[in-house]
Amino acid sequence: MIIDCHGHYTTAPAALGEWRERQTAALGTPQAPPARAELRISDDELRETIEPNQLRLMDERGIDMTVFSPRASFMAHHVGGFETSAAWAAICNELCHRVSQLYPERFVAAAMLPQSPGVDPATCVPELTRCVEELGAVAVNLNPDPSGGHWTAPPLTDRSWYPLYEKMVEYDIPAMIHVSTSVNPAFHTTGAHYLNADTTAFMQLVQGDLFADFPTLRFVIPHGGGAVPYHWGRFRGLAMALGKPPLEQHVLGNVYFDTCVYHQPGIDLLYDVVPARNILFASEMIGAVRDIDPCSGHHFDDTRRYAEAAKLPADDLAAVQEHNARAVYPRLDALLARQDR
Amino acid sequence: MIIDCHGHYTTAPAALGEWRERQTAALGTPQAPPARAELRISDDELRETIEPNQLRLMDERGIDMTVFSPRASFMAHHVGGFETSAAWAAICNELCHRVSQLYPERFVAAAMLPQSPGVDPATCVPELTRCVEELGAVAVNLNPDPSGGHWTAPPLTDRSWYPLYEKMVEYDIPAMIHVSTSVNPAFHTTGAHYLNADTTAFMQLVQGDLFADFPTLRFVIPHGGGAVPYHWGRFRGLAMALGKPPLEQHVLGNVYFDTCVYHQPGIDLLYDVVPARNILFASEMIGAVRDIDPCSGHHFDDTRRYAEAAKLPADDLAAVQEHNARAVYPRLDALLARQDR
């Protein structure tokens, strides 16, 4: 089977965006923000946004199951404070949960966290707990820069993040490292900020020794790891200069890269330098790049074609497409086992 | 011949660092900063820092000529204000000029600019002029983030940068886009900030239409273009989504990538996706990564080995190693012609 570990609900019904607009419009005014219960979206409306979009493409591309989380660029943790993010994360997470209930063999939920710039990450633990225990989440998305491109948060190796890591370890769930919209005009959101965050997070992990404290903690770095595999020699050399063990020992027991790289030479390089056990199939559709590549005649984000054209040994391809995801997301594996898959 | 378009004076005599320490110690105190004339470094001292270091490695690796600029991480434009950067840039540029005079067939100067956060880039024009007209500079290094990792400057397409571009066009010199030390704990300087800046700058150029205003302006993006070639499909797709022409038409008439990528698969990918005419040989030695790669037995930054192992057609290899640099740096070409090379 083929598991896509990186899908976002980018096609949610317009009512969701309208609720968010009312919430943000109320900020800094005496008006109360809308109540969560004021958002009403029927199951049919969910189906109408999923079936002609993600589900259609999954069927066309032979993707069996997608780890499905709220739209990354809409997380916008920089907006408002903790209460703003708490209400917003709650309703976004509930929608992904409902999609996973409507199509239990095709989607499984991953949660966004109610992060807010300058607010203790420990405040996200209750929503993480709720998502895992009540909404079936098998992973979380963790934003290393809740400020939206100002990078005011400490590195991921800082102890302020530890309460989240403790809970992730307790539930045996991984985090995908994923920023949201950039409000810094220097950074285009999907063309710079996302890739920079991937590179930045990886280097923070190389600089630190986080996995000595959390030997079973697991991070998925999306977008093929940002600049990292292309500069694998540079990172190997920097690890040496920092007196760290080789990357394989230092971080590759805990860090995984997805395959959201939208051309064949990039994917070929990823498979060439990163061990197959550290690569997870993903497409991020429907996401940043939606057109058809005039060079190939196929969608840029039809990443299954690249994976299969890379001519990996069959065992490695099966690891990338299925087995690694089942190992990195044990709650997904348990769900699939319950479904006899 | 082989031209290395990216070398920094990372081995300058200790007196330079001591002068800088006195300058920064005086900031915010009633003390006057040291005068430029207080820095005294003899020609022999320069020779002692160049001959066993950059010049030795150039000889070992068969590099004929290096475009030589002040140490990037020491530019530290975030320190002090315009006057601080002006004095510091002046003495750093003079040292590179003196090295180019001691070894006129091996080094040619490129200038750092006296940038300062929040200060109009037009204030850098006098130093640019002095470096080209009096110090023989064939290029400048342009820092898109003088704040040192806080990214407070507008994108490179903003009109505030135009006075610099007008002068670059007048002198027909390119700029290498190069940040300096990160003082933001989120970003490791050479493992994240440098690569992020390369990716960020490229995406700013894709978003804008700068080369419609400056058809002959030329930028060199170092470190192999950050994440860009690895994600070439993503950038092609984002250009389409933004309604821009294909990257070849939109930016590749004006943007070049260097070969500071420290392993063979990365260099192979660079040659695979970027036209050979847009690639300039470089090693950035002695720079960020100084060790010997245990996988190859050679220095990570011995990039000539990768270039030649990539088995480019002979014409393309000559373009990358020599002819492109002569086209992108016409003042270097004129110097070489005067030397009958």
PDB file of C-alpha atoms in Angstrom, chain B residues 40-212:
ATOM      1  CA  ARG B  40      49.075  48.365  10.817  1.00  0.00           C
ATOM      2  CA  ILE B  41      49.681  45.155   8.927  1.00  0.00           C
ATOM      3  CA  SER B  42      52.838  44.701   6.856  1.00  0.00           C
ATOM      4  CA  ASP B  43      53.005  43.091   3.438  1.00  0.00           C
ATOM      5  CA  ASP B  44      54.981  40.245   4.973  1.00  0.00           C
ATOM      6  CA  GLU B  45      52.185  39.614   7.430  1.00  0.00           C
ATOM      7  CA  LEU B  46      49.718  39.437   4.572  1.00  0.00           C
ATOM      8  CA  ARG B  47      51.977  36.998   2.718  1.00  0.00           C
ATOM      9  CA  GLU B  48      52.276  34.836   5.836  1.00  0.00           C
ATOM     10  CA  THR B  49      48.498  34.459   6.056  1.00  0.00           C
ATOM     11  CA  ILE B  50      47.968  33.842   2.339  1.00  0.00           C
ATOM     12  CA  GLU B  51      50.852  31.670   1.167  1.00  0.00           C
ATOM     13  CA  PRO B  52      50.412  28.697   3.519  1.00  0.00           C
ATOM     14  CA  ASN B  53      46.626  28.906   3.274  1.00  0.00           C
ATOM     15  CA  GLN B  54      44.608  30.033   0.255  1.00  0.00           C
ATOM     16  CA  LEU B  55      47.576  30.201  -2.114  1.00  0.00           C
ATOM     17  CA  ARG B  56      48.863  26.769  -1.110  1.00  0.00           C
ATOM     18  CA  LEU B  57      45.439  25.218  -1.644  1.00  0.00           C
ATOM     19  CA  MET B  58      44.970  27.043  -4.954  1.00  0.00           C
ATOM     20  CA  ASP B  59      48.301  25.614  -6.118  1.00  0.00           C
ATOM     21  CA  GLU B  60      47.439  22.121  -4.922  1.00  0.00           C
ATOM     22  CA  ARG B  61      44.060  22.251  -6.619  1.00  0.00           C
ATOM     23  CA  GLY B  62      45.100  24.039  -9.811  1.00  0.00           C
ATOM     24  CA  ILE B  63      43.054  27.182  -9.194  1.00  0.00           C
ATOM     25  CA  ASP B  64      44.615  30.077 -11.116  1.00  0.00           C
ATOM     26  CA  MET B  65      42.684  33.096  -9.890  1.00  0.00           C
ATOM     27  CA  THR B  66      40.345  33.787  -6.949  1.00  0.00           C
ATOM     28  CA  VAL B  67      37.808  36.585  -6.592  1.00  0.00           C
ATOM     29  CA  PHE B  68      38.724  37.544  -3.052  1.00  0.00           C
ATOM     30  CA  SER B  69      36.500  39.410  -0.626  1.00  0.00           C
ATOM     31  CA  PRO B  70      36.458  40.129   3.106  1.00  0.00           C
ATOM     32  CA  ARG B  71      35.468  37.313   5.443  1.00  0.00           C
ATOM     33  CA  ALA B  72      31.693  37.008   5.135  1.00  0.00           C
ATOM     34  CA  SER B  73      30.913  36.115   8.733  1.00  0.00           C
ATOM     35  CA  PHE B  74      33.003  39.092   9.919  1.00  0.00           C
ATOM     36  CA  MET B  75      31.073  41.662   7.868  1.00  0.00           C
ATOM     37  CA  ALA B  76      28.575  41.662  10.765  1.00  0.00           C
ATOM     38  CA  HIS B  77      26.588  44.571   9.406  1.00  0.00           C
ATOM     39  CA  HIS B  78      24.292  44.388  12.427  1.00  0.00           C
ATOM     40  CA  VAL B  79      27.035  45.817  14.683  1.00  0.00           C
ATOM     41  CA  GLY B  80      26.827  49.555  15.341  1.00  0.00           C
ATOM     42  CA  GLY B  81      25.552  51.957  12.700  1.00  0.00           C
ATOM     43  CA  PHE B  82      26.641  53.274   9.339  1.00  0.00           C
ATOM     44  CA  GLU B  83      29.884  54.818  10.615  1.00  0.00           C
ATOM     45  CA  THR B  84      30.874  51.512  12.223  1.00  0.00           C
ATOM     46  CA  SER B  85      30.286  49.592   9.012  1.00  0.00           C
ATOM     47  CA  ALA B  86      31.914  52.299   6.897  1.00  0.00           C
ATOM     48  CA  ALA B  87      35.234  52.168   8.753  1.00  0.00           C
ATOM     49  CA  TRP B  88      35.179  48.377   8.978  1.00  0.00           C
ATOM     50  CA  ALA B  89      34.332  47.872   5.294  1.00  0.00           C
ATOM     51  CA  ALA B  90      37.057  50.318   4.306  1.00  0.00           C
ATOM     52  CA  ILE B  91      39.847  48.505   6.129  1.00  0.00           C
ATOM     53  CA  CYS B  92      38.630  45.029   5.125  1.00  0.00           C
ATOM     54  CA  ASN B  93      38.407  46.095   1.494  1.00  0.00           C
ATOM     55  CA  GLU B  94      41.867  47.617   1.609  1.00  0.00           C
ATOM     56  CA  LEU B  95      43.352  44.350   2.864  1.00  0.00           C
ATOM     57  CA  CYS B  96      41.799  42.372   0.011  1.00  0.00           C
ATOM     58  CA  HIS B  97      43.073  45.004  -2.399  1.00  0.00           C
ATOM     59  CA  ARG B  98      46.585  44.683  -0.974  1.00  0.00           C
ATOM     60  CA  VAL B  99      46.463  40.894  -1.352  1.00  0.00           C
ATOM     61  CA  SER B 100      45.436  41.396  -4.988  1.00  0.00           C
ATOM     62  CA  GLN B 101      48.425  43.743  -5.461  1.00  0.00           C
ATOM     63  CA  LEU B 102      50.859  41.279  -3.871  1.00  0.00           C
ATOM     64  CA  TYR B 103      49.603  38.437  -6.101  1.00  0.00           C
ATOM     65  CA  PRO B 104      48.078  40.186  -9.114  1.00  0.00           C
ATOM     66  CA  GLU B 105      47.879  36.979 -11.139  1.00  0.00           C
ATOM     67  CA  ARG B 106      46.223  34.960  -8.342  1.00  0.00           C
ATOM     68  CA  PHE B 107      43.777  37.246  -6.502  1.00  0.00           C
ATOM     69  CA  VAL B 108      41.404  39.962  -7.602  1.00  0.00           C
ATOM     70  CA  ALA B 109      39.379  41.993  -5.110  1.00  0.00           C
ATOM     71  CA  ALA B 110      35.642  42.004  -4.491  1.00  0.00           C
ATOM     72  CA  ALA B 111      34.253  44.513  -2.001  1.00  0.00           C
ATOM     73  CA  MET B 112      32.030  44.262   1.035  1.00  0.00           C
ATOM     74  CA  LEU B 113      29.627  47.172   1.444  1.00  0.00           C
ATOM     75  CA  PRO B 114      29.142  49.325   4.561  1.00  0.00           C
ATOM     76  CA  GLN B 115      25.549  48.192   5.014  1.00  0.00           C
ATOM     77  CA  SER B 116      23.723  48.757   8.284  1.00  0.00           C
ATOM     78  CA  PRO B 117      20.200  47.697   9.343  1.00  0.00           C
ATOM     79  CA  GLY B 118      17.597  50.318   8.543  1.00  0.00           C
ATOM     80  CA  VAL B 119      20.106  52.544   6.756  1.00  0.00           C
ATOM     81  CA  ASP B 120      19.460  53.506   3.124  1.00  0.00           C
ATOM     82  CA  PRO B 121      21.542  51.249   0.828  1.00  0.00           C
ATOM     83  CA  ALA B 122      22.415  54.351  -1.207  1.00  0.00           C
ATOM     84  CA  THR B 123      24.878  55.203   1.565  1.00  0.00           C
ATOM     85  CA  CYS B 124      27.031  52.338   0.266  1.00  0.00           C
ATOM     86  CA  VAL B 125      27.573  53.924  -3.138  1.00  0.00           C
ATOM     87  CA  PRO B 126      30.714  55.924  -2.183  1.00  0.00           C
ATOM     88  CA  GLU B 127      32.531  52.822  -0.881  1.00  0.00           C
ATOM     89  CA  LEU B 128      31.437  50.852  -3.941  1.00  0.00           C
ATOM     90  CA  THR B 129      32.821  53.618  -6.145  1.00  0.00           C
ATOM     91  CA  ARG B 130      36.094  53.791  -4.236  1.00  0.00           C
ATOM     92  CA  CYS B 131      36.553  50.022  -4.382  1.00  0.00           C
ATOM     93  CA  VAL B 132      35.984  49.856  -8.129  1.00  0.00           C
ATOM     94  CA  GLU B 133      37.868  53.007  -9.094  1.00  0.00           C
ATOM     95  CA  GLU B 134      40.768  52.889  -6.636  1.00  0.00           C
ATOM     96  CA  LEU B 135      41.004  49.328  -5.317  1.00  0.00           C
ATOM     97  CA  GLY B 136      40.373  47.355  -8.495  1.00  0.00           C
ATOM     98  CA  ALA B 137      37.258  45.559  -7.234  1.00  0.00           C
ATOM     99  CA  VAL B 138      35.514  43.490  -9.888  1.00  0.00           C
ATOM    100  CA  ALA B 139      32.380  42.713  -7.827  1.00  0.00           C
ATOM    101  CA  VAL B 140      30.625  43.423  -4.560  1.00  0.00           C
ATOM    102  CA  ASN B 141      29.066  41.250  -1.903  1.00  0.00           C
ATOM    103  CA  LEU B 142      25.514  42.368  -1.183  1.00  0.00           C
ATOM    104  CA  ASN B 143      23.889  41.361   2.114  1.00  0.00           C
ATOM    105  CA  PRO B 144      20.100  40.922   1.816  1.00  0.00           C
ATOM    106  CA  ASP B 145      19.821  40.822   5.626  1.00  0.00           C
ATOM    107  CA  PRO B 146      22.129  43.340   7.315  1.00  0.00           C
ATOM    108  CA  SER B 147      20.312  42.662  10.599  1.00  0.00           C
ATOM    109  CA  GLY B 148      22.111  39.328  11.004  1.00  0.00           C
ATOM    110  CA  GLY B 149      19.204  36.899  10.959  1.00  0.00           C
ATOM    111  CA  HIS B 150      16.252  39.085  11.860  1.00  0.00           C
ATOM    112  CA  TRP B 151      15.428  39.763   8.210  1.00  0.00           C
ATOM    113  CA  THR B 152      14.247  43.323   8.655  1.00  0.00           C
ATOM    114  CA  ALA B 153      15.323  44.586   5.215  1.00  0.00           C
ATOM    115  CA  PRO B 154      12.902  44.783   2.293  1.00  0.00           C
ATOM    116  CA  PRO B 155      13.285  42.261  -0.559  1.00  0.00           C
ATOM    117  CA  LEU B 156      16.043  42.830  -3.110  1.00  0.00           C
ATOM    118  CA  THR B 157      13.393  43.940  -5.579  1.00  0.00           C
ATOM    119  CA  ASP B 158      12.543  46.977  -3.431  1.00  0.00           C
ATOM    120  CA  ARG B 159      13.389  50.354  -4.939  1.00  0.00           C
ATOM    121  CA  SER B 160      15.554  51.278  -1.949  1.00  0.00           C
ATOM    122  CA  TRP B 161      18.245  48.977  -3.416  1.00  0.00           C
ATOM    123  CA  TYR B 162      18.114  50.666  -6.820  1.00  0.00           C
ATOM    124  CA  PRO B 163      20.918  53.222  -6.267  1.00  0.00           C
ATOM    125  CA  LEU B 164      23.298  50.297  -5.737  1.00  0.00           C
ATOM    126  CA  TYR B 165      22.029  48.525  -8.824  1.00  0.00           C
ATOM    127  CA  GLU B 166      22.421  51.682 -10.911  1.00  0.00           C
ATOM    128  CA  LYS B 167      26.061  51.909  -9.878  1.00  0.00           C
ATOM    129  CA  MET B 168      26.633  48.185 -10.486  1.00  0.00           C
ATOM    130  CA  VAL B 169      25.202  48.546 -13.976  1.00  0.00           C
ATOM    131  CA  GLU B 170      27.314  51.635 -14.641  1.00  0.00           C
ATOM    132  CA  TYR B 171      30.495  49.780 -13.625  1.00  0.00           C
ATOM    133  CA  ASP B 172      29.296  46.489 -15.149  1.00  0.00           C
ATOM    134  CA  ILE B 173      30.031  44.553 -11.953  1.00  0.00           C
ATOM    135  CA  PRO B 174      27.978  41.714 -10.456  1.00  0.00           C
ATOM    136  CA  ALA B 175      26.999  41.257  -6.825  1.00  0.00           C
ATOM    137  CA  MET B 176      27.319  38.027  -4.930  1.00  0.00           C
ATOM    138  CA  ILE B 177      24.331  37.774  -2.569  1.00  0.00           C
ATOM    139  CA  HIS B 178      25.949  36.919   0.768  1.00  0.00           C
ATOM    140  CA  VAL B 179      24.718  37.279   4.330  1.00  0.00           C
ATOM    141  CA  SER B 180      26.991  37.465   7.358  1.00  0.00           C
ATOM    142  CA  THR B 181      26.907  36.054  10.898  1.00  0.00           C
ATOM    143  CA  SER B 182      23.530  35.157  12.317  1.00  0.00           C
ATOM    144  CA  VAL B 183      22.865  36.641  15.728  1.00  0.00           C
ATOM    145  CA  ASN B 184      19.491  34.899  15.762  1.00  0.00           C
ATOM    146  CA  PRO B 185      19.845  31.705  17.801  1.00  0.00           C
ATOM    147  CA  ALA B 186      17.367  29.977  15.478  1.00  0.00           C
ATOM    148  CA  PHE B 187      19.875  30.091  12.615  1.00  0.00           C
ATOM    149  CA  HIS B 188      23.293  28.467  12.593  1.00  0.00           C
ATOM    150  CA  THR B 189      25.379  30.836  10.470  1.00  0.00           C
ATOM    151  CA  THR B 190      26.888  28.521   7.890  1.00  0.00           C
ATOM    152  CA  GLY B 191      24.480  25.584   8.281  1.00  0.00           C
ATOM    153  CA  ALA B 192      21.208  27.494   7.997  1.00  0.00           C
ATOM    154  CA  HIS B 193      21.466  31.269   7.549  1.00  0.00           C
ATOM    155  CA  TYR B 194      23.734  31.203   4.488  1.00  0.00           C
ATOM    156  CA  LEU B 195      21.641  28.596   2.685  1.00  0.00           C
ATOM    157  CA  ASN B 196      18.354  30.238   3.675  1.00  0.00           C
ATOM    158  CA  ALA B 197      19.566  33.566   2.330  1.00  0.00           C
ATOM    159  CA  ASP B 198      20.422  32.014  -1.013  1.00  0.00           C
ATOM    160  CA  THR B 199      16.965  30.443  -1.312  1.00  0.00           C
ATOM    161  CA  THR B 200      15.236  33.593  -0.058  1.00  0.00           C
ATOM    162  CA  ALA B 201      17.037  35.912  -2.469  1.00  0.00           C
ATOM    163  CA  PHE B 202      16.298  33.686  -5.452  1.00  0.00           C
ATOM    164  CA  MET B 203      12.599  33.557  -4.572  1.00  0.00           C
ATOM    165  CA  GLN B 204      12.509  37.371  -4.145  1.00  0.00           C
ATOM    166  CA  LEU B 205      13.845  37.637  -7.699  1.00  0.00           C
ATOM    167  CA  VAL B 206      11.246  35.133  -8.963  1.00  0.00           C
ATOM    168  CA  GLN B 207       8.451  37.091  -7.271  1.00  0.00           C
ATOM    169  CA  GLY B 208       9.577  40.405  -8.709  1.00  0.00           C
ATOM    170  CA  ASP B 209      10.465  41.804 -12.107  1.00  0.00           C
ATOM    171  CA  LEU B 210      13.742  43.457 -11.209  1.00  0.00           C
ATOM    172  CA  PHE B 211      15.480  42.557 -14.457  1.00  0.00           C
ATOM    173  CA  ALA B 212      12.867  44.404 -16.480  1.00  0.00           C
TER     174      ALA B 212
END
